[in-house]
Amino acid sequence: NAGVTQTPKFRVLKTGQSMTLLCAQDMNHEYMYWYRQDPGMGLRLIHYSVGEGTTAKGEVPDGYNVSRLKKQNFLLGLESAAPSQTSVYFCASSYVSGYEQYFGPGTRLTVT
Amino acid sequence: QQQVKQSPQSLIVQKGGISIINCAYENTAFDYFPWYQQFPGKGPALLIAIRPDVSEKKEGRFTISFNKSAKQFSLHIMDSQPGDSATYFCAASYQGGKLIFGQGTELSVKP
């Protein structure tokens, strides 16, 4: 079991560029989440999904879009990157809604 | 209020000592209170969790104390070891499981 994997691990973007972060889980979890982690602010929920084909907004959704076309994958898109989106992004999944979330290793994104 | 306030921001403890991290919340609808441990360059990992109908939960050297009336909960690490050096996050769950995280505590255990 690989658990939760994220690609890429690191990325540098210029302002205005777009990119997609991929999250994959092999635990057959229904629920998947995207968080961003910034110093002194903990982790904040961007978007989440309660099942294949469904997505919902979290605390800080502006500037991001998501898709869950397959149960095992959850994609996070940045259409026009801004320096404020410089952060470490974590994907997580859980079998039951919210409880015992399993996190991936993170993607460090820098927007210049 | 959906915030979870965590303190201290950083903590230095001698090997063998007790590490204590505190969290406070306002929303009485929160129904699940986990603690996550994060090592540098890694994702957070669930350490221990408690529900509000229990006042204490112990797993090995890690204990959660929960005070429902004060809306506070804390993590106690007994016999702290250098391998416990990490960042610890408290969290609270609401609306079917979305987590609100505290700001994090960077723990350093000195040998």
Coordinates of C-alpha atoms in Angstrom, one line a residue:
Chain A
N1 CA 0.0 0.0 0.0
A2 CA 1.4 3.3 -1.1
G3 CA -1.2 5.2 1.0
V4 CA -1.6 8.8 -0.3
T5 CA 0.8 10.0 -2.9
Q6 CA 1.2 13.5 -4.4
T7 CA 2.9 14.7 -7.5
P8 CA 4.9 16.8 -8.0
K9 CA 6.9 17.2 -4.8
F10 CA 8.2 20.7 -5.7
R11 CA 7.2 23.3 -8.3
V12 CA 8.1 26.8 -9.1
L13 CA 5.6 28.9 -11.1
K14 CA 5.6 32.4 -12.4
T15 CA 2.7 34.6 -11.6
G16 CA -0.2 33.9 -14.0
Q17 CA 0.9 30.4 -14.9
S18 CA -1.4 27.4 -14.3
M19 CA -0.7 24.0 -12.9
T20 CA -2.4 20.9 -11.6
L21 CA -1.5 19.0 -8.5
L22 CA -2.4 15.3 -8.5
C23 CA -3.3 13.3 -5.4
A24 CA -3.8 9.5 -5.5
Q25 CA -4.9 7.1 -2.8
D26 CA -5.0 3.3 -2.8
M27 CA -7.1 2.7 0.3
N28 CA -10.5 2.9 -1.4
H29 CA -11.4 6.0 0.7
E30 CA -14.6 7.8 -0.2
Y31 CA -13.5 11.2 1.2
M32 CA -10.5 13.3 -0.1
Y33 CA -9.3 16.7 0.9
W34 CA -6.9 19.4 -0.2
Y35 CA -5.2 21.6 2.5
R36 CA -2.6 24.3 2.4
Q37 CA 0.0 24.8 5.1
D38 CA 1.5 28.2 5.9
P39 CA 3.8 29.1 8.8
G40 CA 1.9 30.0 11.9
M41 CA -1.5 29.2 10.4
G42 CA -1.8 25.4 10.7
L43 CA -3.5 23.6 7.8
R44 CA -6.5 25.2 6.1
L45 CA -9.0 23.2 4.0
I46 CA -9.2 24.4 0.4
H47 CA -11.7 21.9 -1.2
Y48 CA -12.9 18.4 -0.4
S49 CA -14.8 15.6 -2.0
V50 CA -17.3 13.2 -0.4
G51 CA -17.1 10.7 -3.3
E52 CA -16.4 10.2 -7.0
G53 CA -17.8 13.1 -9.1
T54 CA -18.5 15.4 -6.1
T55 CA -16.6 18.4 -4.8
A56 CA -17.2 21.1 -2.2
K57 CA -15.6 24.3 -1.0
G58 CA -13.6 24.5 2.2
E59 CA -12.3 27.5 4.2
V60 CA -10.0 29.0 1.5
P61 CA -11.3 28.0 -2.0
D62 CA -10.7 31.2 -3.9
G63 CA -8.2 30.8 -6.8
Y64 CA -8.4 27.0 -6.8
N65 CA -10.5 24.4 -8.6
V66 CA -10.7 20.6 -8.1
S67 CA -12.0 17.5 -9.8
R68 CA -12.6 14.0 -8.7
L69 CA -13.3 12.0 -11.9
K70 CA -12.0 8.7 -10.4
K71 CA -12.5 7.6 -6.8
Q72 CA -8.7 7.2 -6.2
N73 CA -7.7 10.6 -7.6
F74 CA -8.3 14.2 -6.5
L75 CA -6.8 17.0 -8.6
L76 CA -6.2 20.6 -7.5
G77 CA -5.8 23.2 -10.1
L78 CA -4.5 26.7 -10.1
E79 CA -5.7 28.6 -13.2
S80 CA -3.7 31.8 -12.7
A81 CA -1.1 31.4 -9.9
A82 CA -0.4 34.3 -7.5
P83 CA 2.4 34.8 -5.0
S84 CA -0.2 34.4 -2.2
Q85 CA -0.5 30.8 -3.3
T86 CA 3.1 30.0 -2.3
S87 CA 2.6 27.3 0.2
V88 CA 2.9 23.6 1.0
Y89 CA -0.1 21.7 -0.3
F90 CA -1.3 18.5 1.4
C91 CA -3.8 16.0 0.2
A92 CA -5.6 13.7 2.6
S93 CA -8.2 10.9 2.5
S94 CA -10.4 9.2 5.0
Y95 CA -12.8 6.2 5.0
V96 CA -15.4 7.9 7.2
S97 CA -16.1 11.6 6.7
G98 CA -13.3 13.6 8.3
Y99 CA -12.2 11.2 10.9
E100 CA -8.7 9.6 10.8
Q101 CA -7.5 11.4 7.8
Y102 CA -4.3 10.1 6.1
F103 CA -2.1 12.7 4.6
G104 CA 0.2 12.6 1.6
P105 CA 3.9 13.9 1.7
G106 CA 3.0 17.4 0.4
T107 CA 3.9 19.5 -2.6
R108 CA 5.9 22.7 -2.0
L109 CA 4.8 25.3 -4.5
T110 CA 6.6 28.7 -5.0
V111 CA 5.0 31.4 -7.1
T112 CA 7.4 34.2 -8.1
Chain B
Q1 CA -16.6 30.7 15.8
Q2 CA -14.7 28.0 13.9
Q3 CA -11.3 28.7 15.2
V4 CA -9.1 26.4 17.3
K5 CA -6.4 28.3 19.3
Q6 CA -3.2 26.4 20.1
S7 CA -0.4 27.3 22.5
P8 CA 2.5 27.5 23.0
Q9 CA 3.9 28.2 19.5
S10 CA 7.1 26.5 20.5
L11 CA 8.2 24.3 23.4
I12 CA 11.6 23.0 24.6
V13 CA 11.6 20.1 27.0
Q14 CA 14.4 18.1 28.5
K15 CA 14.6 14.3 27.7
G16 CA 12.4 12.5 30.2
G17 CA 10.2 15.5 30.9
I18 CA 6.5 16.1 30.3
S19 CA 5.5 18.1 27.2
I20 CA 2.1 19.9 27.4
I21 CA 0.3 21.5 24.5
N22 CA -3.0 23.2 24.9
C23 CA -5.9 24.0 22.6
A24 CA -9.1 26.0 23.0
Y25 CA -12.3 26.1 20.9
E26 CA -15.5 28.0 20.8
N27 CA -17.9 26.0 18.7
T28 CA -19.8 23.5 20.9
A29 CA -20.8 21.6 17.7
F30 CA -17.3 20.2 17.3
D31 CA -17.6 16.4 17.9
Y32 CA -14.1 15.0 17.4
F33 CA -10.7 16.3 18.6
P34 CA -7.6 14.7 17.0
W35 CA -3.9 15.5 17.5
Y36 CA -1.6 15.2 14.5
Q37 CA 2.2 14.9 14.6
Q38 CA 4.3 16.2 11.7
F39 CA 8.0 15.6 11.1
P40 CA 10.0 18.0 8.8
G41 CA 9.3 17.3 5.1
K42 CA 6.5 14.9 5.9
G43 CA 2.7 15.1 6.0
P44 CA 0.8 15.1 9.3
A45 CA 0.0 11.8 10.9
L46 CA -2.8 11.1 13.3
L47 CA -1.4 10.6 16.8
I48 CA -4.4 10.3 19.1
A49 CA -8.0 11.5 19.1
I50 CA -10.9 12.0 21.6
R51 CA -14.6 12.6 21.5
P52 CA -16.3 15.1 23.9
D53 CA -18.1 12.4 25.9
V54 CA -14.7 11.3 27.3
S55 CA -12.5 13.3 29.7
E56 CA -9.2 11.5 29.1
K57 CA -7.6 9.1 26.6
K58 CA -4.2 7.5 26.9
E59 CA -2.2 5.7 24.3
G60 CA 1.3 4.8 25.5
R61 CA 3.1 8.0 26.5
F62 CA 0.5 10.2 24.9
T63 CA -2.6 11.4 26.8
I64 CA -5.4 13.8 25.7
S65 CA -7.2 15.6 28.5
F66 CA -10.5 17.1 27.6
N67 CA -12.5 19.7 29.5
K68 CA -15.9 20.1 27.9
S69 CA -17.1 22.9 30.2
A70 CA -14.0 25.0 29.6
K71 CA -13.9 24.1 25.9
Q72 CA -10.2 23.1 26.2
F73 CA -8.2 20.1 25.5
S74 CA -4.5 19.3 25.8
L75 CA -1.9 16.8 24.8
H76 CA 0.5 15.4 27.4
I77 CA 3.7 13.6 26.3
M78 CA 5.2 11.7 29.2
D79 CA 8.9 10.8 29.3
S80 CA 9.5 13.0 26.3
Q81 CA 12.2 11.7 23.9
P82 CA 14.3 13.4 21.2
G83 CA 12.4 11.3 18.7
D84 CA 9.3 13.2 19.7
S85 CA 10.7 16.4 18.3
A86 CA 8.2 17.4 15.7
T87 CA 5.3 19.9 15.1
Y88 CA 2.1 19.0 16.8
F89 CA -1.4 20.2 15.6
C90 CA -4.6 19.9 17.4
A91 CA -7.8 19.9 15.4
A92 CA -11.6 19.8 15.8
S93 CA -14.1 18.3 13.5
Y94 CA -17.5 19.8 12.5
Q95 CA -20.2 19.3 9.9
G96 CA -19.6 15.7 9.3
G97 CA -15.9 15.7 9.6
K98 CA -14.2 18.7 8.1
L99 CA -11.2 19.5 10.3
I100 CA -10.2 22.9 11.7
F101 CA -6.6 22.9 12.7
G102 CA -4.8 24.8 15.4
Q103 CA -1.7 26.9 14.5
G104 CA 0.8 24.2 15.5
T105 CA 3.4 23.7 18.3
E106 CA 7.0 23.1 17.4
L107 CA 8.4 20.7 20.1
S108 CA 12.1 20.2 20.7
V109 CA 13.2 17.6 23.2
K110 CA 16.8 18.1 24.3
P111 CA 19.0 15.1 25.1

